[in-house]
PDB file of C-alpha atoms in Angstrom:
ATOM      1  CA  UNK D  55       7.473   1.216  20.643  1.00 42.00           C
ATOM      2  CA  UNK D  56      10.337  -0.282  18.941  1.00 45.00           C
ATOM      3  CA  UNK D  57       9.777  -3.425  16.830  1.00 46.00           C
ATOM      4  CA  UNK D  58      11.918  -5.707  14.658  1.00 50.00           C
ATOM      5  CA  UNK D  59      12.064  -4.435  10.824  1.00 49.00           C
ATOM      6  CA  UNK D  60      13.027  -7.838   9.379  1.00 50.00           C
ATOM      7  CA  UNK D  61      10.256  -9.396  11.617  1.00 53.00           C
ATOM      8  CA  UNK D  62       7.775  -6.562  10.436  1.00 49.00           C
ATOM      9  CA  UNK D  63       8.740  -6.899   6.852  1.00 47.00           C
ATOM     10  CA  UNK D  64       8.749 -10.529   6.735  1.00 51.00           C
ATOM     11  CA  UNK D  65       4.489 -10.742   7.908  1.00 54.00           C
ATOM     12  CA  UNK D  66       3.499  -7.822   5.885  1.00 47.00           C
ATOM     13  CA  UNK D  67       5.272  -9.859   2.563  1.00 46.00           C
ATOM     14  CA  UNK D  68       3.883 -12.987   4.046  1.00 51.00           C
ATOM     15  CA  UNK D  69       0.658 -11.493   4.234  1.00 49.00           C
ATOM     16  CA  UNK D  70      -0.177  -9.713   0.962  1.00 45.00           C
ATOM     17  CA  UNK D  71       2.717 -11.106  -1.918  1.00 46.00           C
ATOM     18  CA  UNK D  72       0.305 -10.334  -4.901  1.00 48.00           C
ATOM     19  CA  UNK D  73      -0.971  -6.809  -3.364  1.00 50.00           C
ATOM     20  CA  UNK D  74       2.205  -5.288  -1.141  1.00 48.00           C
ATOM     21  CA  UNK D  75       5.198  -6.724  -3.346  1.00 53.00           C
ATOM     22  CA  UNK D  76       8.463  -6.068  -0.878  1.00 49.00           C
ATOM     23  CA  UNK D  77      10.754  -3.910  -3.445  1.00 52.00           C
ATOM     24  CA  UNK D  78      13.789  -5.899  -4.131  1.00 56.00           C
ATOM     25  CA  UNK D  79      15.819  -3.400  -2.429  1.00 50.00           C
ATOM     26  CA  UNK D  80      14.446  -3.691   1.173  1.00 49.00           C
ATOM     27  CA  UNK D  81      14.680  -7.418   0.599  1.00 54.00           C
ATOM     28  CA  UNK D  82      17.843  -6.994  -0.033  1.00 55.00           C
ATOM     29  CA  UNK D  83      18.663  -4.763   3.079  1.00 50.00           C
ATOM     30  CA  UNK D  84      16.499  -7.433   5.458  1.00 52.00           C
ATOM     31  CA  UNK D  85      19.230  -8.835   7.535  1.00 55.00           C
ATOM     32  CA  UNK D  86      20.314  -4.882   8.157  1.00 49.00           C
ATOM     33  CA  UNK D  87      17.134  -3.519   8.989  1.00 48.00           C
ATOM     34  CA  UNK D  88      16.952  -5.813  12.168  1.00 52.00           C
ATOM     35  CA  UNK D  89      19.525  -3.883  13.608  1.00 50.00           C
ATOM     36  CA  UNK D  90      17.347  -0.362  13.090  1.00 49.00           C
ATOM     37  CA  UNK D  91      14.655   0.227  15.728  1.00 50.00           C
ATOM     38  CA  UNK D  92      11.908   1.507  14.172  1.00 49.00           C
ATOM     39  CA  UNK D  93       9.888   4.178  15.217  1.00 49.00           C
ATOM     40  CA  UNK D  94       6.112   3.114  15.217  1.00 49.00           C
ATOM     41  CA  UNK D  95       3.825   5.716  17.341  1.00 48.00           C
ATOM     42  CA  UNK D  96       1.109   4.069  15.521  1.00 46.00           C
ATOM     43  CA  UNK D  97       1.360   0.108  16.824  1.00 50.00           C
ATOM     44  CA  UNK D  98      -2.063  -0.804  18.754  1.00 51.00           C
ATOM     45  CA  UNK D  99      -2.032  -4.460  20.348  1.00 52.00           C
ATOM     46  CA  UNK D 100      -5.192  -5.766  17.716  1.00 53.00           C
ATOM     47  CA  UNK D 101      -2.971  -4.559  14.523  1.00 52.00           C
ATOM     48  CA  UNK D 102       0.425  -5.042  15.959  1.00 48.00           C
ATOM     49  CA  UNK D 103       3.253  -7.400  14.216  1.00 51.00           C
ATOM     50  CA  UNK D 104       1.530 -10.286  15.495  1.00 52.00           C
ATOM     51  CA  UNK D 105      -1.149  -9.709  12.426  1.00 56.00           C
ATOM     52  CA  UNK D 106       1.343  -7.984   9.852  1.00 66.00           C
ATOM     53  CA  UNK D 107      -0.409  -4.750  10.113  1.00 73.00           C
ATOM     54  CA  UNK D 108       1.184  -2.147  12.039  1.00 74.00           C
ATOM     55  CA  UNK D 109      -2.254  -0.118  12.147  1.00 78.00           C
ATOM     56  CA  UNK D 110      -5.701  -0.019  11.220  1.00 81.00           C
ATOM     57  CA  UNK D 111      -5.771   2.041   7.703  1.00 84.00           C
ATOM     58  CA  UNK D 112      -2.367  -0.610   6.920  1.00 84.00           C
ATOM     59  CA  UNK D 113      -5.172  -3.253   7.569  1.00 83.00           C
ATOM     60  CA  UNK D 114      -8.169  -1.652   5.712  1.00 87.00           C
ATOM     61  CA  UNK D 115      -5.782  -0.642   2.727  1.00 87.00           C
ATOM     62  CA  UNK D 116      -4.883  -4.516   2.740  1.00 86.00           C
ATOM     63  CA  UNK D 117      -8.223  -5.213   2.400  1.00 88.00           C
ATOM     64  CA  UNK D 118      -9.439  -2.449  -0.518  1.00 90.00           C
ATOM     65  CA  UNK D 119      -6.362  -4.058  -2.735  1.00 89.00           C
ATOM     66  CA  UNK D 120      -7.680  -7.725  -2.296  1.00 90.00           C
ATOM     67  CA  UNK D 121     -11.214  -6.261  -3.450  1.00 92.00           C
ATOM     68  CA  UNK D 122      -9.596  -4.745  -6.341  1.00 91.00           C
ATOM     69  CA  UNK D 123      -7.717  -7.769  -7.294  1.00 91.00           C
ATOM     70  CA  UNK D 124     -11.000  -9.862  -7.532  1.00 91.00           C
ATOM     71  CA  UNK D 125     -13.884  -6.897  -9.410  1.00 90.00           C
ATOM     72  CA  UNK D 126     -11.136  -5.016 -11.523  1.00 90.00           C
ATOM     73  CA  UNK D 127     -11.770  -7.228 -14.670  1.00 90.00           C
ATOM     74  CA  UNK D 128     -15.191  -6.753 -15.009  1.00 91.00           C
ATOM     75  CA  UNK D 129     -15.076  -3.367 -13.600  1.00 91.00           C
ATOM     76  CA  UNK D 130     -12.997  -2.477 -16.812  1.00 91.00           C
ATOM     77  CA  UNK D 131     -15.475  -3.941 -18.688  1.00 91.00           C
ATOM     78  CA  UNK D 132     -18.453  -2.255 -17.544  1.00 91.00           C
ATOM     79  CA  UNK D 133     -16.843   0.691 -17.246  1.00 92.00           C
ATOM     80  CA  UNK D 134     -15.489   0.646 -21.137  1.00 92.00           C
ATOM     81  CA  UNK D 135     -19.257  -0.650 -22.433  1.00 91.00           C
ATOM     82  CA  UNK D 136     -20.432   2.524 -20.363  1.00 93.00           C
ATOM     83  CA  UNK D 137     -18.261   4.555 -21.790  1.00 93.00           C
ATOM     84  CA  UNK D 138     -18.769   3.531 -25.429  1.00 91.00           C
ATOM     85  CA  UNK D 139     -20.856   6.002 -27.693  1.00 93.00           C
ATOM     86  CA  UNK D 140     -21.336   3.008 -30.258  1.00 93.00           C
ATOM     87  CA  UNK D 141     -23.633   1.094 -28.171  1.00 90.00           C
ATOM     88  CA  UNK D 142     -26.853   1.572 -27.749  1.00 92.00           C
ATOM     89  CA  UNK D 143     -28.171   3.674 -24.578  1.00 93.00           C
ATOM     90  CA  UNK D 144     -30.131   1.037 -23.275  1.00 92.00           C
ATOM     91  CA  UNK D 145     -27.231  -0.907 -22.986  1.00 92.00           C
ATOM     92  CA  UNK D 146     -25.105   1.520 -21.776  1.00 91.00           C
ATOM     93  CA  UNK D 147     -27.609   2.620 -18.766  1.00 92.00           C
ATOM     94  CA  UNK D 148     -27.769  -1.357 -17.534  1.00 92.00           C
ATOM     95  CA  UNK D 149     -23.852  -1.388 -17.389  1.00 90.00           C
ATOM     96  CA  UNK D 150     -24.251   2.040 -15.434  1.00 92.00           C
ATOM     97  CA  UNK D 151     -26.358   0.421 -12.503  1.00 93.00           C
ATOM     98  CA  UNK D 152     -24.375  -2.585 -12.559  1.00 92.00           C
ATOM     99  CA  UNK D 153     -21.188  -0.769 -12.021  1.00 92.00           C
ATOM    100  CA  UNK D 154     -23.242   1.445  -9.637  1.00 92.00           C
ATOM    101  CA  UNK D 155     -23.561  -2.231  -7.648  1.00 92.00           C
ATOM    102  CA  UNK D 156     -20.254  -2.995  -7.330  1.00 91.00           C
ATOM    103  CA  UNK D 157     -18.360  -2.593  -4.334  1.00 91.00           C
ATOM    104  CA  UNK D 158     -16.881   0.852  -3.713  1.00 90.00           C
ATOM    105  CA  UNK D 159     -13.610  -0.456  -3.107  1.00 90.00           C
ATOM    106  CA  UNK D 160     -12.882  -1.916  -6.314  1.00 89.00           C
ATOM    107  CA  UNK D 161     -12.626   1.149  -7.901  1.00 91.00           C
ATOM    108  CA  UNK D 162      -8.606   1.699  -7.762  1.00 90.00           C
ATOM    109  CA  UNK D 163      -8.547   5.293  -7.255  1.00 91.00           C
ATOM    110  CA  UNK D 164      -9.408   4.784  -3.742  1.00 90.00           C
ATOM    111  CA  UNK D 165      -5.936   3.223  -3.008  1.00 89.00           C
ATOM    112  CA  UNK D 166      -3.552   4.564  -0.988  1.00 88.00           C
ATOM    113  CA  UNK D 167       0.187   4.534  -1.614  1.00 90.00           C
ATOM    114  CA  UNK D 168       1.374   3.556   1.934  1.00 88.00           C
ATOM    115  CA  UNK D 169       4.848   3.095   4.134  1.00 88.00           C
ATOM    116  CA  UNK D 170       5.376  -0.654   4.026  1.00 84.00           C
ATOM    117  CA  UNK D 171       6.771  -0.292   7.424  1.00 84.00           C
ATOM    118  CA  UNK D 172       4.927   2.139   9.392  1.00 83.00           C
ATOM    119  CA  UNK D 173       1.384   2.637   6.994  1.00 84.00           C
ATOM    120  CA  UNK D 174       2.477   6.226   6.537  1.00 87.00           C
ATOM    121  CA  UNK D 175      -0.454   7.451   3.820  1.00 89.00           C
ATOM    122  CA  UNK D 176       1.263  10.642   2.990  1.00 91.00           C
ATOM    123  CA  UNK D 177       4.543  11.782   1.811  1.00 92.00           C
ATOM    124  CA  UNK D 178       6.037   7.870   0.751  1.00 91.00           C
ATOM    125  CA  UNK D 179       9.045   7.646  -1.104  1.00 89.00           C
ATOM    126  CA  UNK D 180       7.831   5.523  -4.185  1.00 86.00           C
ATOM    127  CA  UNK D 181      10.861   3.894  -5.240  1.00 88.00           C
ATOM    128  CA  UNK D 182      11.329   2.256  -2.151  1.00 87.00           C
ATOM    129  CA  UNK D 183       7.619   2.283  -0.635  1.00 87.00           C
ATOM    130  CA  UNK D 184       8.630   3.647   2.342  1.00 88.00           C
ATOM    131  CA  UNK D 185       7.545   7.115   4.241  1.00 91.00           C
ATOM    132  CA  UNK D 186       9.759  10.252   4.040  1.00 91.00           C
ATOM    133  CA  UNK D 187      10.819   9.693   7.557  1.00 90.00           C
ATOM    134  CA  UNK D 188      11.810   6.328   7.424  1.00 88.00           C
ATOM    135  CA  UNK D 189      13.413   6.923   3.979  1.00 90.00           C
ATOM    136  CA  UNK D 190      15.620   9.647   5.847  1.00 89.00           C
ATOM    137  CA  UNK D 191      16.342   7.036   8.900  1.00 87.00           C
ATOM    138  CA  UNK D 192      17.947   4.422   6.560  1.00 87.00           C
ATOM    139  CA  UNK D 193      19.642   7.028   4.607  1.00 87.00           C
ATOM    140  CA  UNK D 194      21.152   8.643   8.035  1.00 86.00           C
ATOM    141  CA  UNK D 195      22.252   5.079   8.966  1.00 84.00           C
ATOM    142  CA  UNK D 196      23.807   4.132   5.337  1.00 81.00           C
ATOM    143  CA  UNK D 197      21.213   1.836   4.761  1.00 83.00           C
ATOM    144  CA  UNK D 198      20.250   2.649   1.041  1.00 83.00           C
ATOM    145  CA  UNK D 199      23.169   2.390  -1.792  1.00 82.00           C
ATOM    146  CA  UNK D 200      23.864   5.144  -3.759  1.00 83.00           C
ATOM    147  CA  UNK D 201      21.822   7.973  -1.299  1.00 83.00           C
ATOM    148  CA  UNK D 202      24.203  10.413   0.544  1.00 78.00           C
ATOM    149  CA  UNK D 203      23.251  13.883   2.345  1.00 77.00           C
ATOM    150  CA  UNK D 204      23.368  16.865   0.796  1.00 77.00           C
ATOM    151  CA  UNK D 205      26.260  18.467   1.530  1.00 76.00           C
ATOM    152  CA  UNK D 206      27.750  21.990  -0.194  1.00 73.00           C
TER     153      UNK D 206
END
């Protein structure tokens, strides 16, 4: 299914500023990338560019960051009273079930780094937060400064 980049970039920045910042690279290449068809095998009509999400695990990673954004304070905190040998053990034990009570999905080790464009979860470029495959696409198609094939 082929949909518009610059359209598909545009609702997933719209979306999540604070959690998926665009790079400042693919904002710059926005009015290029709506000439690129991109290759989504992944598009289903409920998580489609209509919502910003071009699948489901796009959509559920969306909503782990937002859940990290609002416990990781006081997950760092209970985590370093935990954590502290000072303290007494009493202490130490109530910050253990009280971290034990917060969501899962706070903890940020359960992020994924993910293609802003397709919701790749493996094998993303991190510099420019895309997947492998779409990394190659723009590179084929001159789309990223400063990249060039291999050639010897």
């Amino acid at each position: 299914m082929m949909l518009n980049n610059a359209k598909l970039l545009k609702n997933v920045a719209n979306k999540s500023s604070s959690c998926f910042p665009v790079p400042k690279l693919l904002e710059n290449l926005m009015p290029a990338l709506s000439l690129i068809p991109v290759r989504t095998e992944y598009t289903r009509p409920g998580y489609g560019s209509r919502y910003g999400f071009t699948n489901w695990p796009m959509k559920k990673d969306y909503t782990k960051r937002q859940c990290v954004k609002e416990n990781f304070v006081t997950r760092m905190r209970l985590n370093a009273i935990r954590k502290n040998n000072i303290l007494p053990l009493e202490l130490r034990q109530i910050a253990d079930k009280e971290i034990a009570e917060e969501p899962r999905d706070s903890n940020p080790i359960r992020l994924v780094n993910r293609c802003v464009l397709t919701g790749r979860g493996r094998g993303t470029v991190q510099h420019y937060r895309v997947s492998r495959i779409m990394w190659r696409h723009f590179a084929d198609y001159n789309k990223l400064s400063g990249v060039k094939r291999a050639c010897w």
